[in-house]
């Protein structure tokens, strides 16, 4: 594995500066179909991590799912009204079971780099 240099970064500057949030299809058993999720923004990740650190892991997962499921558009007001949602995020509980919420959230956070994306190569660097 090669070391990343300044030249490497400069060669990729346009790509790095204009990153688009990646999307992914996932299968949801309770819906017996696919949905499209999108990589969460830094802001959504930070909010979710803060909720989790405050001990509200389920609320954190629901927040990620609500903001990252892009197809179908679960933020659609008519859908939420028809489903009887009091709060916008209520739609998450209505559509998905608890395990699916955690799983979908995990997939989204992994797309944002939380998980196994970075590997430790050396125990200690020596000058």
PDB file of C-alpha atoms in Angstrom:
ATOM      1  CA  UNK A   1       0.000   0.000   0.000  1.00  0.00           C
ATOM      2  CA  UNK A   2       1.512   3.320  -1.029  1.00  0.00           C
ATOM      3  CA  UNK A   3       1.725   6.420   1.114  1.00  0.00           C
ATOM      4  CA  UNK A   4      -0.554   9.295   0.066  1.00  0.00           C
ATOM      5  CA  UNK A   5       1.412  12.380  -0.974  1.00  0.00           C
ATOM      6  CA  UNK A   6       0.513  16.029  -1.458  1.00  0.00           C
ATOM      7  CA  UNK A   7       0.732  15.469  -5.214  1.00  0.00           C
ATOM      8  CA  UNK A   8      -1.788  12.611  -4.914  1.00  0.00           C
ATOM      9  CA  UNK A   9      -4.174  14.939  -3.085  1.00  0.00           C
ATOM     10  CA  UNK A  10      -3.699  17.730  -5.610  1.00  0.00           C
ATOM     11  CA  UNK A  11      -4.380  15.338  -8.486  1.00  0.00           C
ATOM     12  CA  UNK A  12      -7.670  14.396  -6.834  1.00  0.00           C
ATOM     13  CA  UNK A  13      -8.617  17.913  -5.696  1.00  0.00           C
ATOM     14  CA  UNK A  14     -11.624  18.286  -8.016  1.00  0.00           C
ATOM     15  CA  UNK A  15     -13.015  14.923  -6.947  1.00  0.00           C
ATOM     16  CA  UNK A  16     -12.358  15.647  -3.262  1.00  0.00           C
ATOM     17  CA  UNK A  17     -13.914  19.117  -3.390  1.00  0.00           C
ATOM     18  CA  UNK A  18     -16.993  18.025  -5.337  1.00  0.00           C
ATOM     19  CA  UNK A  19     -17.917  14.815  -3.564  1.00  0.00           C
ATOM     20  CA  UNK A  20     -21.460  13.662  -4.109  1.00  0.00           C
ATOM     21  CA  UNK A  21     -23.282  11.668  -1.502  1.00  0.00           C
ATOM     22  CA  UNK A  22     -23.197   8.058  -2.664  1.00  0.00           C
ATOM     23  CA  UNK A  23     -26.421   6.089  -2.939  1.00  0.00           C
ATOM     24  CA  UNK A  24     -27.083   2.405  -2.421  1.00  0.00           C
ATOM     25  CA  UNK A  25     -29.990   0.004  -2.914  1.00  0.00           C
ATOM     26  CA  UNK A  26     -30.839  -2.164   0.073  1.00  0.00           C
ATOM     27  CA  UNK A  27     -33.501  -4.822   0.566  1.00  0.00           C
ATOM     28  CA  UNK A  28     -35.954  -4.370   3.447  1.00  0.00           C
ATOM     29  CA  UNK A  29     -37.684  -7.639   4.444  1.00  0.00           C
ATOM     30  CA  UNK A  30     -40.738  -6.050   6.110  1.00  0.00           C
ATOM     31  CA  UNK A  31     -41.468  -4.086   2.922  1.00  0.00           C
ATOM     32  CA  UNK A  32     -40.439  -7.000   0.687  1.00  0.00           C
ATOM     33  CA  UNK A  33     -38.626  -4.596  -1.585  1.00  0.00           C
ATOM     34  CA  UNK A  34     -35.674  -2.329  -2.195  1.00  0.00           C
ATOM     35  CA  UNK A  35     -35.187   1.199  -0.950  1.00  0.00           C
ATOM     36  CA  UNK A  36     -32.476   3.712  -1.829  1.00  0.00           C
ATOM     37  CA  UNK A  37     -30.316   5.152   0.922  1.00  0.00           C
ATOM     38  CA  UNK A  38     -27.868   8.017   0.635  1.00  0.00           C
ATOM     39  CA  UNK A  39     -24.602   8.664   2.443  1.00  0.00           C
ATOM     40  CA  UNK A  40     -25.339  11.027   5.357  1.00  0.00           C
ATOM     41  CA  UNK A  41     -23.821  14.496   5.532  1.00  0.00           C
ATOM     42  CA  UNK A  42     -21.291  15.342   8.238  1.00  0.00           C
ATOM     43  CA  UNK A  43     -24.014  17.310  10.001  1.00  0.00           C
ATOM     44  CA  UNK A  44     -26.405  14.329  10.126  1.00  0.00           C
ATOM     45  CA  UNK A  45     -23.573  12.086  11.368  1.00  0.00           C
ATOM     46  CA  UNK A  46     -22.606  14.582  14.075  1.00  0.00           C
ATOM     47  CA  UNK A  47     -26.214  14.945  15.239  1.00  0.00           C
ATOM     48  CA  UNK A  48     -26.674  11.173  15.319  1.00  0.00           C
ATOM     49  CA  UNK A  49     -23.453  10.618  17.248  1.00  0.00           C
ATOM     50  CA  UNK A  50     -24.453  13.279  19.771  1.00  0.00           C
ATOM     51  CA  UNK A  51     -27.833  11.575  20.295  1.00  0.00           C
ATOM     52  CA  UNK A  52     -26.118   8.209  20.734  1.00  0.00           C
ATOM     53  CA  UNK A  53     -23.622   9.687  23.203  1.00  0.00           C
ATOM     54  CA  UNK A  54     -26.567  11.061  25.176  1.00  0.00           C
ATOM     55  CA  UNK A  55     -27.845   7.483  25.461  1.00  0.00           C
ATOM     56  CA  UNK A  56     -30.624   7.666  22.879  1.00  0.00           C
ATOM     57  CA  UNK A  57     -29.346   5.140  20.339  1.00  0.00           C
ATOM     58  CA  UNK A  58     -32.764   4.383  18.827  1.00  0.00           C
ATOM     59  CA  UNK A  59     -33.497   8.088  18.273  1.00  0.00           C
ATOM     60  CA  UNK A  60     -30.053   8.401  16.705  1.00  0.00           C
ATOM     61  CA  UNK A  61     -30.746   5.519  14.306  1.00  0.00           C
ATOM     62  CA  UNK A  62     -34.202   6.879  13.440  1.00  0.00           C
ATOM     63  CA  UNK A  63     -32.664  10.300  12.715  1.00  0.00           C
ATOM     64  CA  UNK A  64     -30.175   8.752  10.287  1.00  0.00           C
ATOM     65  CA  UNK A  65     -32.835   6.632   8.571  1.00  0.00           C
ATOM     66  CA  UNK A  66     -35.245   9.559   8.228  1.00  0.00           C
ATOM     67  CA  UNK A  67     -32.555  11.708   6.619  1.00  0.00           C
ATOM     68  CA  UNK A  68     -30.914   9.049   4.444  1.00  0.00           C
ATOM     69  CA  UNK A  69     -33.775   7.085   2.880  1.00  0.00           C
ATOM     70  CA  UNK A  70     -34.276   8.927  -0.409  1.00  0.00           C
ATOM     71  CA  UNK A  71     -36.481   6.530  -2.375  1.00  0.00           C
ATOM     72  CA  UNK A  72     -39.249   6.243  -1.489  1.00  0.00           C
ATOM     73  CA  UNK A  73     -39.305   9.790  -0.153  1.00  0.00           C
ATOM     74  CA  UNK A  74     -40.328   9.136   3.447  1.00  0.00           C
ATOM     75  CA  UNK A  75     -40.291  12.900   4.092  1.00  0.00           C
ATOM     76  CA  UNK A  76     -43.329  13.302   1.827  1.00  0.00           C
ATOM     77  CA  UNK A  77     -45.965  15.198   3.826  1.00  0.00           C
ATOM     78  CA  UNK A  78     -48.915  13.408   2.237  1.00  0.00           C
ATOM     79  CA  UNK A  79     -47.391  10.008   3.104  1.00  0.00           C
ATOM     80  CA  UNK A  80     -46.820  11.100   6.689  1.00  0.00           C
ATOM     81  CA  UNK A  81     -50.343  12.504   6.983  1.00  0.00           C
ATOM     82  CA  UNK A  82     -51.931   9.319   5.576  1.00  0.00           C
ATOM     83  CA  UNK A  83     -49.843   7.213   7.975  1.00  0.00           C
ATOM     84  CA  UNK A  84     -50.934   9.319  10.972  1.00  0.00           C
ATOM     85  CA  UNK A  85     -47.525  10.713  11.883  1.00  0.00           C
ATOM     86  CA  UNK A  86     -47.486  13.307  14.658  1.00  0.00           C
ATOM     87  CA  UNK A  87     -43.766  14.010  14.256  1.00  0.00           C
ATOM     88  CA  UNK A  88     -42.026  13.651  10.874  1.00  0.00           C
ATOM     89  CA  UNK A  89     -39.695  10.939  12.179  1.00  0.00           C
ATOM     90  CA  UNK A  90     -42.699   8.818  13.274  1.00  0.00           C
ATOM     91  CA  UNK A  91     -42.703   7.469   9.717  1.00  0.00           C
ATOM     92  CA  UNK A  92     -39.534   5.510  10.496  1.00  0.00           C
ATOM     93  CA  UNK A  93     -41.286   3.510  13.244  1.00  0.00           C
ATOM     94  CA  UNK A  94     -44.320   2.927  11.045  1.00  0.00           C
ATOM     95  CA  UNK A  95     -42.406   1.645   8.013  1.00  0.00           C
ATOM     96  CA  UNK A  96     -39.550  -0.345   9.549  1.00  0.00           C
ATOM     97  CA  UNK A  97     -39.165  -2.732  12.468  1.00  0.00           C
ATOM     98  CA  UNK A  98     -36.589  -1.896  15.161  1.00  0.00           C
ATOM     99  CA  UNK A  99     -33.893  -4.188  13.785  1.00  0.00           C
ATOM    100  CA  UNK A 100     -34.304  -2.753  10.304  1.00  0.00           C
ATOM    101  CA  UNK A 101     -33.920   0.789  11.643  1.00  0.00           C
ATOM    102  CA  UNK A 102     -30.606  -0.150  13.278  1.00  0.00           C
ATOM    103  CA  UNK A 103     -29.448  -2.003  10.168  1.00  0.00           C
ATOM    104  CA  UNK A 104     -30.385   0.770   7.723  1.00  0.00           C
ATOM    105  CA  UNK A 105     -28.715   3.346   9.954  1.00  0.00           C
ATOM    106  CA  UNK A 106     -25.600   1.174  10.130  1.00  0.00           C
ATOM    107  CA  UNK A 107     -25.433   0.898   6.333  1.00  0.00           C
ATOM    108  CA  UNK A 108     -25.760   4.672   6.011  1.00  0.00           C
ATOM    109  CA  UNK A 109     -23.090   5.416   8.601  1.00  0.00           C
ATOM    110  CA  UNK A 110     -20.752   2.888   6.994  1.00  0.00           C
ATOM    111  CA  UNK A 111     -21.133   4.733   3.683  1.00  0.00           C
ATOM    112  CA  UNK A 112     -19.953   7.867   5.516  1.00  0.00           C
ATOM    113  CA  UNK A 113     -16.819   6.093   6.717  1.00  0.00           C
ATOM    114  CA  UNK A 114     -17.957   4.943  10.148  1.00  0.00           C
ATOM    115  CA  UNK A 115     -17.000   1.316  10.456  1.00  0.00           C
ATOM    116  CA  UNK A 116     -14.272  -0.742   8.907  1.00  0.00           C
ATOM    117  CA  UNK A 117     -13.106   1.637   6.175  1.00  0.00           C
ATOM    118  CA  UNK A 118      -9.844   2.731   7.802  1.00  0.00           C
ATOM    119  CA  UNK A 119      -7.269   0.176   8.809  1.00  0.00           C
ATOM    120  CA  UNK A 120      -4.387   0.497  11.199  1.00  0.00           C
ATOM    121  CA  UNK A 121      -1.164  -0.408   9.394  1.00  0.00           C
ATOM    122  CA  UNK A 122       1.530  -0.026  12.050  1.00  0.00           C
ATOM    123  CA  UNK A 123       1.533  -0.217  15.807  1.00  0.00           C
ATOM    124  CA  UNK A 124       3.828   2.757  16.150  1.00  0.00           C
ATOM    125  CA  UNK A 125       5.577   5.163  13.822  1.00  0.00           C
ATOM    126  CA  UNK A 126       9.260   5.657  14.426  1.00  0.00           C
ATOM    127  CA  UNK A 127      10.937   8.898  13.385  1.00  0.00           C
TER     128      UNK A 127
END
